[in-house]
Amino acid sequence: MKTSLGRLWDTWGITAILLLLLAVAPVVTPDFFSLDNAQSVLRESAYLGIVAAGMTFAIASGAFDLSVGGQLALCSVVSLMGYAAGGTALAVAAALATGLACGLVNASLITRLRVPPFVATLGTLFVFRGVAYILTQDGPKTLPYDQIGSPFVKIGGLDVAGLPLPFLIMLAVYGAAWVLLRRTATGRRVLAYGSSPEAARFCGISPTRLRFFVFALVGVSVGIAALTYITRVWTADGSAQDGFELKVIAAVVLGGTSLKGGKGTLIGTFSAVLLVSVLNDMLVSQGVPSAYQRIVLGGVLIIALTIDGLRTRFAAPGSLRRAVTGLGGRTPKPGLAR
């Protein structure tokens, strides 16, 4: 089976850019590869990466979830309230249950009320953040420092064999997600529906079940990410991680998953998450103000969308051949055009 240039780029292109950035990083930040800094980058990438894994399924199915920032804030607040009421077990259950509930709300709006995913999740972004604000009217929820010995509090700061526990959790999530997307009928249904919803319906794929599955998966991923997030910062309120949803979507699209659906790569998403984290670490180390960091993130998102547009354009039958001949180049060899 021949591997096309386009598929090589989709799977490994962003990984190559990440390696290039890692080669440049020590020049900009001399202590970039110090143990403390490397652990900090990996720890910081965990909650972004875990949500991006779930979002890969949503975007591959032809939708996306703009409410993940609000979900993260709400899951964090509810989890801390659960911890205060019942300890570690209740905190973990509260985070996962809240994420799942948020995902089911989104799926219900989209499938039962026929609200487009963009509108539904944009609305729930504000609703979820608003609920988090209401629950923290008396101030942000904070983990008590006198309970530093608690297993729950240690999740975000514990290292195992030199690797941060949140990063190991992210690796486990990506392993499970890769098997689900690439080795199960459910994963094939997600890609098939994203590629052609009409054809998928003729094949017996239920749009309602698929939407519920995808958005519930995103919600649970946010619940897991919230556990790694709040046990690192030890506080939560409605303003937590403002603009988080754009980072997640930028990482997924930059990693090679098409906004038009039908194509998703978890290897690409994983590499793009690390790239965004490394880039963010470099900006912070250079003292770049947060406003300029947002501009850089916006630029990354625009680049990701541009690459996605070009990739979609060249993926059309014969389009690469026409593009090459139209520029006065030679006709590509058979098998190069996708």
PDB file of N, CA, C and O in Angstrom, residues 144-218:
ATOM      1  N   PRO A 144      -7.676  23.253  50.331  1.00  0.00           N
ATOM      2  CA  PRO A 144      -7.014  23.666  51.578  1.00  0.00           C
ATOM      3  C   PRO A 144      -5.571  23.159  51.617  1.00  0.00           C
ATOM      4  O   PRO A 144      -5.308  22.000  51.356  1.00  0.00           O
ATOM      5  N   TYR A 145      -4.658  24.042  51.936  1.00  0.00           N
ATOM      6  CA  TYR A 145      -3.247  23.682  51.978  1.00  0.00           C
ATOM      7  C   TYR A 145      -2.932  22.675  53.083  1.00  0.00           C
ATOM      8  O   TYR A 145      -1.954  21.943  53.007  1.00  0.00           O
ATOM      9  N   ASP A 146      -3.764  22.660  54.158  1.00  0.00           N
ATOM     10  CA  ASP A 146      -3.474  21.743  55.256  1.00  0.00           C
ATOM     11  C   ASP A 146      -3.789  20.300  54.889  1.00  0.00           C
ATOM     12  O   ASP A 146      -3.552  19.398  55.683  1.00  0.00           O
ATOM     13  N   GLN A 147      -4.337  20.072  53.659  1.00  0.00           N
ATOM     14  CA  GLN A 147      -4.627  18.716  53.235  1.00  0.00           C
ATOM     15  C   GLN A 147      -3.690  18.296  52.105  1.00  0.00           C
ATOM     16  O   GLN A 147      -4.056  17.538  51.209  1.00  0.00           O
ATOM     17  N   ILE A 148      -2.462  18.815  52.165  1.00  0.00           N
ATOM     18  CA  ILE A 148      -1.502  18.551  51.111  1.00  0.00           C
ATOM     19  C   ILE A 148      -1.194  17.067  50.989  1.00  0.00           C
ATOM     20  O   ILE A 148      -0.780  16.583  49.950  1.00  0.00           O
ATOM     21  N   GLY A 149      -1.400  16.300  52.055  1.00  0.00           N
ATOM     22  CA  GLY A 149      -1.103  14.875  52.024  1.00  0.00           C
ATOM     23  C   GLY A 149      -2.191  14.038  51.368  1.00  0.00           C
ATOM     24  O   GLY A 149      -2.022  12.844  51.167  1.00  0.00           O
ATOM     25  N   SER A 150      -3.310  14.650  50.993  1.00  0.00           N
ATOM     26  CA  SER A 150      -4.415  13.916  50.396  1.00  0.00           C
ATOM     27  C   SER A 150      -4.037  13.378  49.018  1.00  0.00           C
ATOM     28  O   SER A 150      -3.380  14.060  48.235  1.00  0.00           O
ATOM     29  N   PRO A 151      -4.453  12.150  48.674  1.00  0.00           N
ATOM     30  CA  PRO A 151      -4.168  11.594  47.336  1.00  0.00           C
ATOM     31  C   PRO A 151      -4.705  12.474  46.225  1.00  0.00           C
ATOM     32  O   PRO A 151      -4.089  12.610  45.167  1.00  0.00           O
ATOM     33  N   PHE A 152      -5.875  13.089  46.448  1.00  0.00           N
ATOM     34  CA  PHE A 152      -6.472  13.923  45.414  1.00  0.00           C
ATOM     35  C   PHE A 152      -5.617  15.153  45.128  1.00  0.00           C
ATOM     36  O   PHE A 152      -5.368  15.493  43.973  1.00  0.00           O
ATOM     37  N   VAL A 153      -5.135  15.795  46.170  1.00  0.00           N
ATOM     38  CA  VAL A 153      -4.338  17.009  45.990  1.00  0.00           C
ATOM     39  C   VAL A 153      -3.028  16.708  45.267  1.00  0.00           C
ATOM     40  O   VAL A 153      -2.474  17.549  44.558  1.00  0.00           O
ATOM     41  N   LYS A 154      -2.544  15.467  45.404  1.00  0.00           N
ATOM     42  CA  LYS A 154      -1.255  15.109  44.816  1.00  0.00           C
ATOM     43  C   LYS A 154      -1.321  14.817  43.309  1.00  0.00           C
ATOM     44  O   LYS A 154      -0.282  14.704  42.660  1.00  0.00           O
ATOM     45  N   ILE A 155      -2.508  14.653  42.745  1.00  0.00           N
ATOM     46  CA  ILE A 155      -2.621  14.246  41.336  1.00  0.00           C
ATOM     47  C   ILE A 155      -1.834  15.179  40.421  1.00  0.00           C
ATOM     48  O   ILE A 155      -1.076  14.751  39.557  1.00  0.00           O
ATOM     49  N   GLY A 156      -2.005  16.463  40.604  1.00  0.00           N
ATOM     50  CA  GLY A 156      -1.385  17.432  39.689  1.00  0.00           C
ATOM     51  C   GLY A 156       0.099  17.611  39.870  1.00  0.00           C
ATOM     52  O   GLY A 156       0.793  18.029  38.942  1.00  0.00           O
ATOM     53  N   GLY A 157       0.616  17.288  41.082  1.00  0.00           N
ATOM     54  CA  GLY A 157       2.023  17.587  41.343  1.00  0.00           C
ATOM     55  C   GLY A 157       2.921  16.377  41.463  1.00  0.00           C
ATOM     56  O   GLY A 157       4.142  16.520  41.554  1.00  0.00           O
ATOM     57  N   LEU A 158       2.335  15.171  41.414  1.00  0.00           N
ATOM     58  CA  LEU A 158       3.139  13.967  41.637  1.00  0.00           C
ATOM     59  C   LEU A 158       3.904  13.573  40.368  1.00  0.00           C
ATOM     60  O   LEU A 158       3.393  13.684  39.246  1.00  0.00           O
ATOM     61  N   ASP A 159       5.154  13.107  40.553  1.00  0.00           N
ATOM     62  CA  ASP A 159       5.966  12.596  39.449  1.00  0.00           C
ATOM     63  C   ASP A 159       6.159  11.092  39.625  1.00  0.00           C
ATOM     64  O   ASP A 159       6.347  10.609  40.744  1.00  0.00           O
ATOM     65  N   VAL A 160       6.133  10.363  38.523  1.00  0.00           N
ATOM     66  CA  VAL A 160       6.369   8.922  38.521  1.00  0.00           C
ATOM     67  C   VAL A 160       7.522   8.635  37.567  1.00  0.00           C
ATOM     68  O   VAL A 160       7.405   8.879  36.353  1.00  0.00           O
ATOM     69  N   ALA A 161       8.635   8.146  38.094  1.00  0.00           N
ATOM     70  CA  ALA A 161       9.831   7.863  37.291  1.00  0.00           C
ATOM     71  C   ALA A 161      10.273   9.114  36.521  1.00  0.00           C
ATOM     72  O   ALA A 161      10.689   9.028  35.359  1.00  0.00           O
ATOM     73  N   GLY A 162      10.146  10.261  37.146  1.00  0.00           N
ATOM     74  CA  GLY A 162      10.589  11.508  36.522  1.00  0.00           C
ATOM     75  C   GLY A 162       9.574  12.164  35.623  1.00  0.00           C
ATOM     76  O   GLY A 162       9.788  13.287  35.150  1.00  0.00           O
ATOM     77  N   LEU A 163       8.463  11.464  35.342  1.00  0.00           N
ATOM     78  CA  LEU A 163       7.424  12.037  34.476  1.00  0.00           C
ATOM     79  C   LEU A 163       6.229  12.475  35.326  1.00  0.00           C
ATOM     80  O   LEU A 163       5.808  11.740  36.229  1.00  0.00           O
ATOM     81  N   PRO A 164       5.675  13.662  35.037  1.00  0.00           N
ATOM     82  CA  PRO A 164       4.508  14.131  35.799  1.00  0.00           C
ATOM     83  C   PRO A 164       3.329  13.179  35.639  1.00  0.00           C
ATOM     84  O   PRO A 164       3.062  12.693  34.538  1.00  0.00           O
ATOM     85  N   LEU A 165       2.627  12.915  36.752  1.00  0.00           N
ATOM     86  CA  LEU A 165       1.466  12.021  36.703  1.00  0.00           C
ATOM     87  C   LEU A 165       0.397  12.513  35.712  1.00  0.00           C
ATOM     88  O   LEU A 165      -0.178  11.694  34.983  1.00  0.00           O
ATOM     89  N   PRO A 166       0.107  13.838  35.638  1.00  0.00           N
ATOM     90  CA  PRO A 166      -0.877  14.289  34.648  1.00  0.00           C
ATOM     91  C   PRO A 166      -0.482  13.929  33.214  1.00  0.00           C
ATOM     92  O   PRO A 166      -1.339  13.588  32.391  1.00  0.00           O
ATOM     93  N   PHE A 167       0.826  13.988  32.915  1.00  0.00           N
ATOM     94  CA  PHE A 167       1.269  13.619  31.566  1.00  0.00           C
ATOM     95  C   PHE A 167       1.070  12.126  31.320  1.00  0.00           C
ATOM     96  O   PHE A 167       0.677  11.716  30.219  1.00  0.00           O
ATOM     97  N   LEU A 168       1.320  11.295  32.350  1.00  0.00           N
ATOM     98  CA  LEU A 168       1.097   9.858  32.198  1.00  0.00           C
ATOM     99  C   LEU A 168      -0.391   9.562  32.001  1.00  0.00           C
ATOM    100  O   LEU A 168      -0.759   8.662  31.233  1.00  0.00           O
ATOM    101  N   ILE A 169      -1.235  10.318  32.700  1.00  0.00           N
ATOM    102  CA  ILE A 169      -2.687  10.160  32.490  1.00  0.00           C
ATOM    103  C   ILE A 169      -3.041  10.523  31.047  1.00  0.00           C
ATOM    104  O   ILE A 169      -3.842   9.845  30.398  1.00  0.00           O
ATOM    105  N   MET A 170      -2.407  11.582  30.545  1.00  0.00           N
ATOM    106  CA  MET A 170      -2.660  11.976  29.145  1.00  0.00           C
ATOM    107  C   MET A 170      -2.229  10.871  28.182  1.00  0.00           C
ATOM    108  O   MET A 170      -2.929  10.567  27.209  1.00  0.00           O
ATOM    109  N   LEU A 171      -1.066  10.247  28.437  1.00  0.00           N
ATOM    110  CA  LEU A 171      -0.615   9.154  27.581  1.00  0.00           C
ATOM    111  C   LEU A 171      -1.618   8.001  27.584  1.00  0.00           C
ATOM    112  O   LEU A 171      -1.914   7.417  26.530  1.00  0.00           O
ATOM    113  N   ALA A 172      -2.149   7.679  28.770  1.00  0.00           N
ATOM    114  CA  ALA A 172      -3.132   6.600  28.862  1.00  0.00           C
ATOM    115  C   ALA A 172      -4.407   6.950  28.083  1.00  0.00           C
ATOM    116  O   ALA A 172      -4.991   6.100  27.394  1.00  0.00           O
ATOM    117  N   VAL A 173      -4.829   8.216  28.188  1.00  0.00           N
ATOM    118  CA  VAL A 173      -6.030   8.656  27.454  1.00  0.00           C
ATOM    119  C   VAL A 173      -5.801   8.528  25.944  1.00  0.00           C
ATOM    120  O   VAL A 173      -6.673   8.043  25.203  1.00  0.00           O
ATOM    121  N   TYR A 174      -4.620   8.926  25.481  1.00  0.00           N
ATOM    122  CA  TYR A 174      -4.355   8.844  24.038  1.00  0.00           C
ATOM    123  C   TYR A 174      -4.259   7.401  23.565  1.00  0.00           C
ATOM    124  O   TYR A 174      -4.682   7.069  22.453  1.00  0.00           O
ATOM    125  N   GLY A 175      -3.702   6.511  24.419  1.00  0.00           N
ATOM    126  CA  GLY A 175      -3.655   5.097  24.043  1.00  0.00           C
ATOM    127  C   GLY A 175      -5.052   4.527  23.867  1.00  0.00           C
ATOM    128  O   GLY A 175      -5.349   3.855  22.868  1.00  0.00           O
ATOM    129  N   ALA A 176      -5.931   4.822  24.822  1.00  0.00           N
ATOM    130  CA  ALA A 176      -7.309   4.323  24.739  1.00  0.00           C
ATOM    131  C   ALA A 176      -8.047   4.958  23.563  1.00  0.00           C
ATOM    132  O   ALA A 176      -8.802   4.277  22.846  1.00  0.00           O
ATOM    133  N   ALA A 177      -7.814   6.262  23.349  1.00  0.00           N
ATOM    134  CA  ALA A 177      -8.501   6.958  22.255  1.00  0.00           C
ATOM    135  C   ALA A 177      -8.043   6.429  20.900  1.00  0.00           C
ATOM    136  O   ALA A 177      -8.858   6.281  19.971  1.00  0.00           O
ATOM    137  N   TRP A 178      -6.747   6.132  20.783  1.00  0.00           N
ATOM    138  CA  TRP A 178      -6.246   5.605  19.502  1.00  0.00           C
ATOM    139  C   TRP A 178      -6.896   4.260  19.185  1.00  0.00           C
ATOM    140  O   TRP A 178      -7.317   4.019  18.051  1.00  0.00           O
ATOM    141  N   VAL A 179      -6.980   3.378  20.178  1.00  0.00           N
ATOM    142  CA  VAL A 179      -7.619   2.077  19.964  1.00  0.00           C
ATOM    143  C   VAL A 179      -9.087   2.273  19.579  1.00  0.00           C
ATOM    144  O   VAL A 179      -9.598   1.630  18.649  1.00  0.00           O
ATOM    145  N   LEU A 180      -9.766   3.186  20.279  1.00  0.00           N
ATOM    146  CA  LEU A 180     -11.185   3.422  20.009  1.00  0.00           C
ATOM    147  C   LEU A 180     -11.413   3.950  18.597  1.00  0.00           C
ATOM    148  O   LEU A 180     -12.333   3.519  17.892  1.00  0.00           O
ATOM    149  N   LEU A 181     -10.549   4.877  18.149  1.00  0.00           N
ATOM    150  CA  LEU A 181     -10.749   5.488  16.836  1.00  0.00           C
ATOM    151  C   LEU A 181     -10.303   4.585  15.697  1.00  0.00           C
ATOM    152  O   LEU A 181     -10.937   4.554  14.642  1.00  0.00           O
ATOM    153  N   ARG A 182      -9.202   3.845  15.907  1.00  0.00           N
ATOM    154  CA  ARG A 182      -8.599   3.106  14.802  1.00  0.00           C
ATOM    155  C   ARG A 182      -8.883   1.613  14.805  1.00  0.00           C
ATOM    156  O   ARG A 182      -8.667   0.944  13.801  1.00  0.00           O
ATOM    157  N   ARG A 183      -9.332   1.075  15.926  1.00  0.00           N
ATOM    158  CA  ARG A 183      -9.463  -0.385  16.008  1.00  0.00           C
ATOM    159  C   ARG A 183     -10.857  -0.848  16.383  1.00  0.00           C
ATOM    160  O   ARG A 183     -11.044  -2.025  16.710  1.00  0.00           O
ATOM    161  N   THR A 184     -11.828   0.040  16.391  1.00  0.00           N
ATOM    162  CA  THR A 184     -13.189  -0.380  16.743  1.00  0.00           C
ATOM    163  C   THR A 184     -14.187   0.104  15.697  1.00  0.00           C
ATOM    164  O   THR A 184     -13.926   1.066  14.956  1.00  0.00           O
ATOM    165  N   ALA A 185     -15.327  -0.560  15.659  1.00  0.00           N
ATOM    166  CA  ALA A 185     -16.388  -0.165  14.728  1.00  0.00           C
ATOM    167  C   ALA A 185     -16.913   1.228  15.068  1.00  0.00           C
ATOM    168  O   ALA A 185     -17.298   1.994  14.174  1.00  0.00           O
ATOM    169  N   THR A 186     -16.907   1.571  16.350  1.00  0.00           N
ATOM    170  CA  THR A 186     -17.379   2.902  16.758  1.00  0.00           C
ATOM    171  C   THR A 186     -16.504   3.992  16.152  1.00  0.00           C
ATOM    172  O   THR A 186     -17.007   5.004  15.656  1.00  0.00           O
ATOM    173  N   GLY A 187     -15.195   3.794  16.193  1.00  0.00           N
ATOM    174  CA  GLY A 187     -14.292   4.775  15.593  1.00  0.00           C
ATOM    175  C   GLY A 187     -14.507   4.903  14.090  1.00  0.00           C
ATOM    176  O   GLY A 187     -14.498   6.014  13.544  1.00  0.00           O
ATOM    177  N   ARG A 188     -14.729   3.773  13.445  1.00  0.00           N
ATOM    178  CA  ARG A 188     -14.973   3.824  11.989  1.00  0.00           C
ATOM    179  C   ARG A 188     -16.285   4.536  11.690  1.00  0.00           C
ATOM    180  O   ARG A 188     -16.414   5.229  10.674  1.00  0.00           O
ATOM    181  N   ARG A 189     -17.278   4.369  12.561  1.00  0.00           N
ATOM    182  CA  ARG A 189     -18.554   5.080  12.350  1.00  0.00           C
ATOM    183  C   ARG A 189     -18.356   6.596  12.483  1.00  0.00           C
ATOM    184  O   ARG A 189     -18.957   7.370  11.729  1.00  0.00           O
ATOM    185  N   VAL A 190     -17.529   7.012  13.443  1.00  0.00           N
ATOM    186  CA  VAL A 190     -17.257   8.448  13.622  1.00  0.00           C
ATOM    187  C   VAL A 190     -16.642   9.030  12.353  1.00  0.00           C
ATOM    188  O   VAL A 190     -17.071  10.080  11.844  1.00  0.00           O
ATOM    189  N   LEU A 191     -15.632   8.350  11.812  1.00  0.00           N
ATOM    190  CA  LEU A 191     -14.965   8.844  10.605  1.00  0.00           C
ATOM    191  C   LEU A 191     -15.907   8.777   9.402  1.00  0.00           C
ATOM    192  O   LEU A 191     -15.919   9.688   8.562  1.00  0.00           O
ATOM    193  N   ALA A 192     -16.704   7.699   9.316  1.00  0.00           N
ATOM    194  CA  ALA A 192     -17.625   7.562   8.187  1.00  0.00           C
ATOM    195  C   ALA A 192     -18.675   8.662   8.207  1.00  0.00           C
ATOM    196  O   ALA A 192     -18.994   9.250   7.164  1.00  0.00           O
ATOM    197  N   TYR A 193     -19.216   8.953   9.382  1.00  0.00           N
ATOM    198  CA  TYR A 193     -20.236   9.997   9.475  1.00  0.00           C
ATOM    199  C   TYR A 193     -19.648  11.371   9.149  1.00  0.00           C
ATOM    200  O   TYR A 193     -20.275  12.178   8.468  1.00  0.00           O
ATOM    201  N   GLY A 194     -18.441  11.621   9.620  1.00  0.00           N
ATOM    202  CA  GLY A 194     -17.801  12.903   9.311  1.00  0.00           C
ATOM    203  C   GLY A 194     -17.485  13.050   7.844  1.00  0.00           C
ATOM    204  O   GLY A 194     -17.522  14.150   7.287  1.00  0.00           O
ATOM    205  N   SER A 195     -17.182  11.937   7.179  1.00  0.00           N
ATOM    206  CA  SER A 195     -16.866  11.987   5.758  1.00  0.00           C
ATOM    207  C   SER A 195     -18.103  12.241   4.910  1.00  0.00           C
ATOM    208  O   SER A 195     -18.074  13.038   3.969  1.00  0.00           O
ATOM    209  N   SER A 196     -19.203  11.559   5.243  1.00  0.00           N
ATOM    210  CA  SER A 196     -20.442  11.743   4.472  1.00  0.00           C
ATOM    211  C   SER A 196     -21.628  11.330   5.342  1.00  0.00           C
ATOM    212  O   SER A 196     -21.964  10.140   5.424  1.00  0.00           O
ATOM    213  N   PRO A 197     -22.300  12.304   5.982  1.00  0.00           N
ATOM    214  CA  PRO A 197     -23.438  11.961   6.841  1.00  0.00           C
ATOM    215  C   PRO A 197     -24.547  11.221   6.112  1.00  0.00           C
ATOM    216  O   PRO A 197     -25.139  10.286   6.670  1.00  0.00           O
ATOM    217  N   GLU A 198     -24.809  11.603   4.867  1.00  0.00           N
ATOM    218  CA  GLU A 198     -25.889  10.959   4.121  1.00  0.00           C
ATOM    219  C   GLU A 198     -25.571   9.490   3.860  1.00  0.00           C
ATOM    220  O   GLU A 198     -26.403   8.596   4.072  1.00  0.00           O
ATOM    221  N   ALA A 199     -24.329   9.233   3.379  1.00  0.00           N
ATOM    222  CA  ALA A 199     -23.941   7.845   3.110  1.00  0.00           C
ATOM    223  C   ALA A 199     -23.935   7.027   4.394  1.00  0.00           C
ATOM    224  O   ALA A 199     -24.298   5.847   4.390  1.00  0.00           O
ATOM    225  N   ALA A 200     -23.518   7.660   5.495  1.00  0.00           N
ATOM    226  CA  ALA A 200     -23.478   6.948   6.771  1.00  0.00           C
ATOM    227  C   ALA A 200     -24.881   6.537   7.204  1.00  0.00           C
ATOM    228  O   ALA A 200     -25.079   5.437   7.735  1.00  0.00           O
ATOM    229  N   ARG A 201     -25.873   7.422   6.959  1.00  0.00           N
ATOM    230  CA  ARG A 201     -27.245   7.072   7.331  1.00  0.00           C
ATOM    231  C   ARG A 201     -27.730   5.872   6.533  1.00  0.00           C
ATOM    232  O   ARG A 201     -28.392   4.977   7.056  1.00  0.00           O
ATOM    233  N   PHE A 202     -27.377   5.834   5.231  1.00  0.00           N
ATOM    234  CA  PHE A 202     -27.778   4.700   4.399  1.00  0.00           C
ATOM    235  C   PHE A 202     -27.138   3.401   4.887  1.00  0.00           C
ATOM    236  O   PHE A 202     -27.671   2.318   4.669  1.00  0.00           O
ATOM    237  N   CYS A 203     -25.989   3.520   5.552  1.00  0.00           N
ATOM    238  CA  CYS A 203     -25.301   2.334   6.080  1.00  0.00           C
ATOM    239  C   CYS A 203     -25.807   1.941   7.458  1.00  0.00           C
ATOM    240  O   CYS A 203     -25.244   1.034   8.088  1.00  0.00           O
ATOM    241  N   GLY A 204     -26.794   2.657   7.955  1.00  0.00           N
ATOM    242  CA  GLY A 204     -27.396   2.286   9.235  1.00  0.00           C
ATOM    243  C   GLY A 204     -26.807   2.978  10.445  1.00  0.00           C
ATOM    244  O   GLY A 204     -27.096   2.579  11.577  1.00  0.00           O
ATOM    245  N   ILE A 205     -25.966   3.989  10.247  1.00  0.00           N
ATOM    246  CA  ILE A 205     -25.381   4.715  11.382  1.00  0.00           C
ATOM    247  C   ILE A 205     -26.385   5.747  11.881  1.00  0.00           C
ATOM    248  O   ILE A 205     -26.857   6.588  11.103  1.00  0.00           O
ATOM    249  N   SER A 206     -26.724   5.685  13.165  1.00  0.00           N
ATOM    250  CA  SER A 206     -27.694   6.609  13.745  1.00  0.00           C
ATOM    251  C   SER A 206     -27.016   7.931  14.093  1.00  0.00           C
ATOM    252  O   SER A 206     -26.107   7.962  14.942  1.00  0.00           O
ATOM    253  N   PRO A 207     -27.435   9.047  13.473  1.00  0.00           N
ATOM    254  CA  PRO A 207     -26.833  10.349  13.795  1.00  0.00           C
ATOM    255  C   PRO A 207     -27.028  10.720  15.258  1.00  0.00           C
ATOM    256  O   PRO A 207     -26.144  11.301  15.882  1.00  0.00           O
ATOM    257  N   THR A 208     -28.181  10.383  15.820  1.00  0.00           N
ATOM    258  CA  THR A 208     -28.459  10.740  17.210  1.00  0.00           C
ATOM    259  C   THR A 208     -27.515  10.021  18.163  1.00  0.00           C
ATOM    260  O   THR A 208     -26.899  10.631  19.036  1.00  0.00           O
ATOM    261  N   ARG A 209     -27.401   8.707  17.987  1.00  0.00           N
ATOM    262  CA  ARG A 209     -26.502   7.946  18.868  1.00  0.00           C
ATOM    263  C   ARG A 209     -25.060   8.420  18.723  1.00  0.00           C
ATOM    264  O   ARG A 209     -24.329   8.524  19.710  1.00  0.00           O
ATOM    265  N   LEU A 210     -24.670   8.707  17.486  1.00  0.00           N
ATOM    266  CA  LEU A 210     -23.283   9.125  17.252  1.00  0.00           C
ATOM    267  C   LEU A 210     -22.997  10.473  17.915  1.00  0.00           C
ATOM    268  O   LEU A 210     -21.950  10.662  18.539  1.00  0.00           O
ATOM    269  N   ARG A 211     -23.956  11.410  17.788  1.00  0.00           N
ATOM    270  CA  ARG A 211     -23.771  12.717  18.431  1.00  0.00           C
ATOM    271  C   ARG A 211     -23.707  12.579  19.952  1.00  0.00           C
ATOM    272  O   ARG A 211     -22.878  13.223  20.600  1.00  0.00           O
ATOM    273  N   PHE A 212     -24.580  11.759  20.516  1.00  0.00           N
ATOM    274  CA  PHE A 212     -24.556  11.574  21.971  1.00  0.00           C
ATOM    275  C   PHE A 212     -23.215  10.964  22.408  1.00  0.00           C
ATOM    276  O   PHE A 212     -22.630  11.379  23.408  1.00  0.00           O
ATOM    277  N   PHE A 213     -22.756   9.980  21.638  1.00  0.00           N
ATOM    278  CA  PHE A 213     -21.483   9.348  21.992  1.00  0.00           C
ATOM    279  C   PHE A 213     -20.343  10.354  21.936  1.00  0.00           C
ATOM    280  O   PHE A 213     -19.535  10.459  22.875  1.00  0.00           O
ATOM    281  N   VAL A 214     -20.261  11.121  20.847  1.00  0.00           N
ATOM    282  CA  VAL A 214     -19.140  12.037  20.653  1.00  0.00           C
ATOM    283  C   VAL A 214     -19.125  13.136  21.717  1.00  0.00           C
ATOM    284  O   VAL A 214     -18.077  13.415  22.328  1.00  0.00           O
ATOM    285  N   PHE A 215     -20.269  13.759  21.961  1.00  0.00           N
ATOM    286  CA  PHE A 215     -20.279  14.874  22.925  1.00  0.00           C
ATOM    287  C   PHE A 215     -20.154  14.371  24.364  1.00  0.00           C
ATOM    288  O   PHE A 215     -19.597  15.077  25.221  1.00  0.00           O
ATOM    289  N   ALA A 216     -20.653  13.171  24.641  1.00  0.00           N
ATOM    290  CA  ALA A 216     -20.426  12.596  25.971  1.00  0.00           C
ATOM    291  C   ALA A 216     -18.937  12.310  26.163  1.00  0.00           C
ATOM    292  O   ALA A 216     -18.391  12.517  27.260  1.00  0.00           O
ATOM    293  N   LEU A 217     -18.289  11.845  25.098  1.00  0.00           N
ATOM    294  CA  LEU A 217     -16.848  11.573  25.174  1.00  0.00           C
ATOM    295  C   LEU A 217     -16.061  12.851  25.443  1.00  0.00           C
ATOM    296  O   LEU A 217     -15.126  12.864  26.259  1.00  0.00           O
ATOM    297  N   VAL A 218     -16.451  13.932  24.776  1.00  0.00           N
ATOM    298  CA  VAL A 218     -15.785  15.226  25.022  1.00  0.00           C
ATOM    299  C   VAL A 218     -15.990  15.643  26.486  1.00  0.00           C
ATOM    300  O   VAL A 218     -15.053  16.076  27.166  1.00  0.00           O
TER     301      VAL A 218
END
